[in-house]
CSV table of C-alpha atoms in Angstrom, one decimal:
chain,number,residue,atom,x,y,z
A,208,MET,CA,56.4,64.4,6.3
A,209,ASN,CA,53.2,65.5,4.4
A,210,LYS,CA,54.2,63.4,1.0
A,211,LYS,CA,54.2,60.9,4.0
A,212,VAL,CA,51.5,61.0,4.6
A,213,LEU,CA,49.7,61.5,1.3
A,214,VAL,CA,51.0,58.1,0.0
A,215,GLY,CA,49.4,56.4,3.0
A,216,ALA,CA,46.5,57.5,2.4
A,217,ALA,CA,46.7,56.4,-0.9
A,218,VAL,CA,47.7,53.0,-0.6
A,219,PHE,CA,44.8,52.3,2.4
A,220,PHE,CA,42.4,54.7,0.2
A,221,ALA,CA,42.9,51.5,-2.7
A,222,VAL,CA,43.3,48.6,-0.6
A,223,ILE,CA,39.6,50.1,0.9
A,224,VAL,CA,38.0,50.2,-2.8
A,225,PHE,CA,39.7,46.9,-3.8
A,226,ALA,CA,38.2,45.2,-0.2
A,227,VAL,CA,35.0,46.7,-1.5
A,228,VAL,CA,35.5,45.4,-4.9
A,229,TRP,CA,36.3,42.6,-4.5
A,230,GLY,CA,33.4,42.0,-1.4
A,231,MET,CA,31.0,42.7,-4.5
A,232,ALA,CA,32.5,40.3,-6.8
A,233,LEU,CA,32.8,37.6,-3.9
A,234,GLN,CA,28.7,38.8,-3.3
A,235,LYS,CA,27.7,38.3,-7.1
A,236,GLN,CA,30.3,34.5,-7.1
A,237,GLU,CA,28.5,33.5,-4.3
A,238,SER,CA,24.9,35.2,-5.2
A,239,ALA,CA,25.2,33.5,-8.7
A,240,THR,CA,26.2,30.0,-6.6
A,241,LYS,CA,22.5,29.8,-5.1
A,242,LEU,CA,20.6,30.4,-8.3
A,243,ARG,CA,19.7,26.9,-10.9
A,244,GLU,CA,17.9,26.6,-13.4
A,245,VAL,CA,14.4,25.3,-13.7
A,246,GLN,CA,12.5,24.6,-16.5
A,247,ALA,CA,8.5,25.3,-16.5
A,248,GLY,CA,6.4,22.1,-16.6
A,249,THR,CA,3.7,21.2,-17.9
A,250,GLY,CA,1.3,18.0,-15.4
A,251,THR,CA,-1.2,17.8,-13.5
A,252,ILE,CA,-2.0,20.0,-10.2
A,253,ARG,CA,-5.0,18.9,-7.8
A,254,GLU,CA,-5.8,21.5,-4.6
A,255,THR,CA,-6.5,19.2,-1.4
A,256,VAL,CA,-7.9,20.2,2.0
A,257,SER,CA,-5.6,17.6,4.6
A,258,THR,CA,-7.3,16.7,7.1
A,259,THR,CA,-7.2,13.3,10.0
A,260,GLY,CA,-10.3,11.9,10.4
A,261,VAL,CA,-11.5,8.4,11.6
A,262,VAL,CA,-13.3,5.2,11.1
A,263,GLU,CA,-16.9,4.0,11.7
A,264,PRO,CA,-19.6,2.5,9.9
A,265,ARG,CA,-22.3,4.0,8.6
A,266,ASN,CA,-24.7,2.5,10.6
A,267,ARG,CA,-24.1,0.4,14.0
A,268,LEU,CA,-26.5,-2.0,15.2
A,269,LYS,CA,-26.8,-3.6,18.5
A,270,ILE,CA,-28.5,-6.6,18.3
A,271,GLN,CA,-30.5,-7.3,21.8
A,272,SER,CA,-32.1,-10.8,22.6
A,273,SER,CA,-35.8,-10.4,23.4
A,274,VAL,CA,-35.8,-13.8,25.7
A,275,ALA,CA,-33.7,-14.0,29.2
A,276,GLY,CA,-32.2,-16.9,29.5
A,277,ARG,CA,-29.0,-18.9,28.5
A,278,VAL,CA,-26.3,-18.4,25.6
A,279,GLU,CA,-26.4,-22.6,24.2
A,280,GLU,CA,-24.6,-21.6,21.3
A,281,VAL,CA,-22.8,-19.3,19.8
A,282,LEU,CA,-22.0,-19.2,15.5
A,283,VAL,CA,-21.0,-16.1,14.9
A,284,ASP,CA,-17.5,-14.7,15.5
A,285,GLU,CA,-15.7,-11.4,14.7
A,286,GLY,CA,-15.2,-10.3,11.5
A,287,VAL,CA,-17.8,-12.4,10.1
A,288,MET,CA,-20.2,-11.4,7.3
A,289,VAL,CA,-24.1,-12.4,7.6
A,290,THR,CA,-26.8,-11.7,5.7
A,291,LYS,CA,-30.7,-10.9,6.0
A,292,GLY,CA,-31.9,-13.9,8.3
A,293,ASP,CA,-29.1,-16.2,9.3
A,294,ARG,CA,-28.6,-17.9,12.8
A,295,LEU,CA,-26.5,-15.6,15.0
A,296,ALA,CA,-26.7,-17.8,18.5
A,297,LEU,CA,-29.1,-19.7,20.1
A,298,LEU,CA,-30.8,-19.1,23.6
A,299,SER,CA,-32.7,-20.8,26.3
A,300,SER,CA,-35.0,-18.9,27.5
A,301,THR,CA,-34.9,-18.8,31.2
A,302,GLU,CA,-37.9,-21.9,31.7
A,303,ARG,CA,-36.4,-23.7,29.3
A,304,ALA,CA,-33.3,-23.5,31.0
A,305,ALA,CA,-34.9,-24.1,34.1
A,306,LEU,CA,-36.6,-27.8,33.3
A,307,LEU,CA,-33.3,-28.8,31.3
A,308,ASP,CA,-31.4,-28.5,34.6
A,309,ALA,CA,-34.0,-30.6,36.4
A,310,ALA,CA,-35.0,-33.2,33.4
A,311,ARG,CA,-31.3,-33.5,33.8
A,312,LEU,CA,-30.6,-34.3,36.8
A,313,ARG,CA,-33.9,-37.5,36.5
A,314,ASP,CA,-33.0,-39.2,33.4
A,315,LYS,CA,-32.0,-38.2,29.8
A,316,LYS,CA,-35.3,-39.1,28.0
A,317,GLU,CA,-36.6,-36.7,30.0
A,318,GLN,CA,-34.0,-34.5,29.6
A,319,ALA,CA,-34.1,-35.3,25.0
A,320,TYR,CA,-38.4,-34.9,25.8
A,321,TRP,CA,-37.5,-30.9,26.9
A,322,GLU,CA,-34.8,-30.2,24.4
A,323,THR,CA,-37.2,-32.0,21.4
A,324,VAL,CA,-40.9,-29.6,23.1
A,325,TYR,CA,-38.6,-26.8,24.0
A,326,SER,CA,-36.8,-25.5,20.9
A,327,LYS,CA,-33.9,-22.9,21.3
A,328,ALA,CA,-34.8,-19.2,20.7
A,329,ALA,CA,-32.4,-18.0,17.7
A,330,ILE,CA,-30.8,-14.7,17.4
A,331,LEU,CA,-31.0,-14.1,13.7
A,332,ALA,CA,-28.8,-10.6,11.5
A,333,PRO,CA,-32.3,-8.2,10.9
A,334,ILE,CA,-29.3,-6.7,8.0
A,335,GLU,CA,-26.5,-7.5,5.6
A,336,GLY,CA,-23.1,-7.0,7.4
A,337,GLN,CA,-20.0,-7.9,9.4
A,338,VAL,CA,-20.2,-8.7,13.3
A,339,ILE,CA,-17.8,-6.3,14.6
A,340,VAL,CA,-18.3,-6.8,18.1
A,341,ARG,CA,-18.9,-10.6,20.1
A,342,SER,CA,-20.3,-9.8,23.4
A,343,ILE,CA,-21.5,-13.6,24.4
A,344,GLU,CA,-20.2,-16.9,25.2
A,345,PRO,CA,-21.7,-20.3,26.1
A,346,GLY,CA,-23.0,-21.0,29.2
A,347,GLN,CA,-23.5,-16.5,29.5
A,348,THR,CA,-26.9,-15.7,30.9
A,349,VAL,CA,-28.1,-12.8,29.7
A,350,THR,CA,-30.9,-10.2,30.0
A,351,THR,CA,-33.1,-8.6,27.6
A,352,SER,CA,-31.6,-4.9,27.6
A,353,ASP,CA,-27.8,-7.1,27.4
A,354,SER,CA,-26.7,-5.7,24.0
A,355,LEU,CA,-25.3,-10.0,22.2
A,356,PHE,CA,-23.5,-8.4,18.6
A,357,VAL,CA,-22.4,-5.4,17.5
A,358,LEU,CA,-23.3,-5.0,13.5
A,359,SER,CA,-22.3,-3.0,10.5
A,360,ASP,CA,-23.5,-2.6,6.9
A,361,ARG,CA,-20.0,-0.8,5.9
A,362,LEU,CA,-17.5,0.7,7.3
A,363,ILE,CA,-16.8,4.6,5.8
A,364,VAL,CA,-14.1,7.2,7.4
A,365,ILE,CA,-15.7,10.4,9.0
A,366,ALA,CA,-13.5,13.5,8.4
A,367,TYR,CA,-12.8,16.4,9.7
A,368,VAL,CA,-13.3,19.4,8.1
A,369,ASP,CA,-12.8,22.4,9.7
A,370,GLU,CA,-14.9,25.2,9.2
A,371,THR,CA,-12.6,27.2,7.1
A,372,ASP,CA,-12.3,24.9,5.0
A,373,ILE,CA,-15.8,23.4,4.4
A,374,GLY,CA,-16.8,25.8,2.3
A,375,ARG,CA,-14.5,24.0,-0.7
A,376,VAL,CA,-15.9,20.7,0.2
A,377,SER,CA,-19.1,19.2,-1.5
A,378,GLN,CA,-20.6,15.4,-2.1
A,379,GLY,CA,-18.7,13.9,-4.9
A,380,GLN,CA,-15.5,15.1,-5.0
A,381,ASP,CA,-12.0,12.2,-4.9
A,382,ALA,CA,-10.7,12.2,-2.0
A,383,THR,CA,-7.8,9.0,-1.0
A,384,ILE,CA,-7.4,7.9,2.8
A,385,THR,CA,-4.4,7.0,4.9
A,386,LEU,CA,-4.5,5.2,8.0
A,387,ASP,CA,-2.2,6.3,10.6
A,388,ALA,CA,-0.9,1.9,11.9
A,389,TYR,CA,-1.3,1.5,7.4
A,390,PRO,CA,0.4,4.5,5.9
A,391,ASP,CA,0.9,2.5,2.5
A,392,ILE,CA,-2.1,1.5,1.7
A,393,VAL,CA,-3.9,4.5,-0.1
A,394,VAL,CA,-7.7,4.3,-0.9
A,395,ARG,CA,-9.7,6.5,-2.6
A,396,GLY,CA,-13.2,7.2,-1.9
A,397,LYS,CA,-15.6,10.1,-2.4
A,398,VAL,CA,-17.5,12.9,0.0
A,399,GLU,CA,-21.1,11.2,0.5
A,400,HIS,CA,-22.5,13.9,3.2
A,401,ILE,CA,-21.4,17.4,4.7
A,402,HIS,CA,-23.5,17.4,8.2
A,403,TYR,CA,-25.3,20.0,9.1
A,404,GLU,CA,-24.4,20.1,12.6
A,405,SER,CA,-21.1,21.7,13.6
A,406,HIS,CA,-18.6,20.4,16.4
A,407,LEU,CA,-16.3,21.8,19.2
A,408,GLU,CA,-13.0,20.4,19.0
A,409,ASN,CA,-9.7,22.2,21.3
A,410,ASN,CA,-11.9,25.4,20.5
A,411,VAL,CA,-11.6,25.1,16.7
A,412,THR,CA,-15.5,24.8,15.1
A,413,ILE,CA,-15.4,21.6,12.7
A,414,TYR,CA,-18.2,19.2,10.7
A,415,HIS,CA,-17.8,15.5,9.6
A,416,VAL,CA,-18.1,14.4,6.6
A,417,ASP,CA,-18.7,11.2,5.0
A,418,ILE,CA,-16.5,9.4,3.0
A,419,ILE,CA,-17.3,6.2,0.9
A,420,PRO,CA,-14.1,3.8,0.0
A,421,GLU,CA,-13.9,2.5,-2.6
A,422,THR,CA,-12.5,-0.5,-1.9
A,423,ILE,CA,-12.7,-1.2,1.8
A,424,PRO,CA,-9.2,-3.2,3.3
A,425,LYS,CA,-9.2,-6.2,5.4
A,426,VAL,CA,-7.3,-3.7,7.7
A,427,PHE,CA,-9.8,-1.7,8.0
A,428,ARG,CA,-11.0,-1.5,11.8
A,429,SER,CA,-13.8,0.8,13.7
A,430,GLY,CA,-12.3,3.5,15.8
A,431,MET,CA,-9.3,3.8,13.2
A,432,SER,CA,-7.3,7.2,12.7
A,433,ALA,CA,-7.6,8.5,9.3
A,434,ASN,CA,-5.2,10.4,7.5
A,435,ILE,CA,-7.8,12.4,4.3
A,436,ASP,CA,-6.7,14.3,1.6
A,437,ILE,CA,-10.0,16.0,-0.3
A,438,VAL,CA,-9.1,17.4,-4.1
A,439,VAL,CA,-11.5,20.3,-4.0
A,440,ASP,CA,-9.9,21.6,-7.6
A,441,GLU,CA,-8.7,20.2,-10.2
A,442,ARG,CA,-6.1,21.0,-13.9
A,443,GLU,CA,-5.0,19.3,-16.0
A,444,GLY,CA,-2.4,20.4,-18.6
A,445,ALA,CA,-1.8,22.7,-16.8
A,446,VAL,CA,2.1,24.9,-16.1
A,447,LEU,CA,3.8,24.4,-13.2
A,448,ILE,CA,6.8,25.1,-11.7
A,449,PRO,CA,8.1,25.2,-8.2
A,450,ALA,CA,6.1,26.9,-5.8
A,451,GLY,CA,9.4,28.6,-3.9
A,452,ALA,CA,10.1,29.9,-7.2
A,453,VAL,CA,7.2,32.7,-7.1
A,454,GLN,CA,9.0,35.5,-5.9
A,455,ASN,CA,6.8,38.4,-4.3
A,456,HIS,CA,7.7,42.0,-5.4
A,457,ASP,CA,5.6,45.2,-4.3
A,458,GLY,CA,2.0,43.0,-4.5
A,459,GLN,CA,3.1,41.3,-7.5
A,460,SER,CA,4.0,37.9,-8.0
A,461,VAL,CA,7.6,37.4,-10.2
A,462,VAL,CA,9.5,35.0,-11.1
A,463,MET,CA,13.5,35.3,-11.8
A,464,VAL,CA,14.0,34.1,-16.2
A,465,LYS,CA,16.8,33.1,-17.1
A,466,ASN,CA,18.1,36.1,-19.9
A,467,PRO,CA,18.7,34.3,-23.5
A,468,GLN,CA,22.7,36.3,-22.6
A,469,GLY,CA,23.1,33.7,-19.3
A,470,ASP,CA,23.1,36.9,-17.1
A,471,ALA,CA,23.1,34.6,-13.8
A,472,GLN,CA,20.8,37.6,-12.4
A,473,GLY,CA,18.5,37.0,-14.8
A,474,THR,CA,14.6,38.9,-15.1
A,475,TYR,CA,11.7,38.8,-13.5
A,476,VAL,CA,8.8,38.9,-15.3
A,477,LYS,CA,5.1,38.9,-13.8
A,478,VAL,CA,2.8,36.2,-14.0
A,479,THR,CA,-0.5,35.6,-12.3
A,480,THR,CA,-0.9,32.1,-10.2
A,481,GLY,CA,-3.2,29.1,-10.1
A,482,LEU,CA,-3.2,26.5,-8.0
A,483,GLN,CA,-1.2,25.5,-5.7
A,484,ASP,CA,-0.3,21.8,-3.5
A,485,GLU,CA,2.7,21.7,-1.5
A,486,ASP,CA,5.4,21.6,-4.2
A,487,LEU,CA,4.0,23.5,-6.9
A,488,VAL,CA,2.6,26.7,-8.4
A,489,GLU,CA,0.1,26.6,-11.0
A,490,ILE,CA,1.0,29.4,-13.1
A,491,ARG,CA,-2.0,30.7,-15.8
A,492,GLU,CA,0.0,33.8,-17.6
A,493,GLY,CA,3.1,35.5,-18.1
A,494,ILE,CA,4.8,32.5,-19.2
A,495,GLU,CA,4.8,29.5,-20.6
A,496,ALA,CA,6.0,25.6,-20.6
A,497,GLY,CA,10.0,25.1,-21.3
A,498,THR,CA,10.4,28.9,-20.0
A,499,THR,CA,14.1,28.5,-18.2
A,500,LEU,CA,13.8,30.1,-14.2
A,501,LEU,CA,16.0,30.5,-12.4
A,502,VAL,CA,14.8,29.2,-8.3
A,503,HIS,CA,17.2,29.3,-5.2
A,504,ASP,CA,18.8,26.4,-3.4
A,505,ASP,CA,16.8,26.6,-0.4
A,506,SER,CA,13.8,27.2,-1.9
A,507,PHE,CA,12.8,24.5,-3.6
A,508,VAL,CA,13.5,20.4,-4.4
A,509,LEU,CA,12.3,18.6,-7.0
A,510,PRO,CA,10.5,16.0,-6.2
A,511,GLU,CA,11.9,12.7,-6.3
A,512,ASN,CA,10.8,11.3,-9.2
A,513,SER,CA,12.2,7.6,-9.7
A,514,GLY,CA,11.0,6.8,-13.2
A,515,SER,CA,11.2,9.1,-16.8
A,516,GLY,CA,8.3,11.2,-16.4
A,517,ASN,CA,8.1,14.7,-15.7
A,518,PRO,CA,9.2,15.7,-12.1
A,519,PHE,CA,6.5,18.4,-11.7
A,520,LEU,CA,4.0,15.5,-11.9
A,521,PRO,CA,1.3,16.1,-8.9
A,522,GLN,CA,3.6,13.5,-5.5
A,523,ARG,CA,1.9,12.7,-2.8
A,524,LYS,CA,3.4,14.0,0.7
A,525,LYS,CA,5.1,11.1,2.7
A,526,ARG,CA,3.7,11.9,6.0
């Protein structure tokens, strides 16, 4: 009886050992399959402050009439570019309109006389710019307080920058602009001015930053929502690796370097990181370009690259 018990115990122990060994082997194999090789590359990395904003005129000027009267002709429409001194509309003063209306009922010659000696008042453009609002039509009666047109000297983008990021933004920095309405159109610009007064939006303190576009596409309209990326730092020829390849061990940044012997687990190497964007991180010390790293599959997906260039080159994020 004791012999049977001993045999049963031995068999049970053997099964347990086999299960443990088999489980460890499966775990090791599974761990190995989750790692893939990635080589450190070189390229340019940009650190950006991403925010939202709005397209607005830099100088918005309302055009009013110096006399009350009736609109006779409107000479421009919205979207038209005008120069200083261009005629925008012609008005008859209240007195002229009354005289002409009375003469029209009596005699055409008298009407022609008053039209000659009592000329129309011209509304002139005080600046060079674009007509962004036209508020009048022929025959409409206006007063001296009515806004007839609105002119804009040029459209800019106002970026709303969080106070935690405003310290990294400075005049002259490059920026890229996209519109919610036209996400495929990318416009380059520069930071022109950082406003001194703060604004509170949704309990968040922000500062307005003026971005001047290099070119203004025809699709730009005042009031359009914009997405802005301000380049606050940039490195050329930097050693770049996937951001997910960097791990934190005991407060230090490390990467897993493939062993020459082909060990699937690799060796952890301490690194010093630099700039980082959504996909890549700069390595300043620890490894060189061409070093083969082991990266978990779920930690990073290579940016799409249809060409033959380095896949680690910065890719604009998809919106």
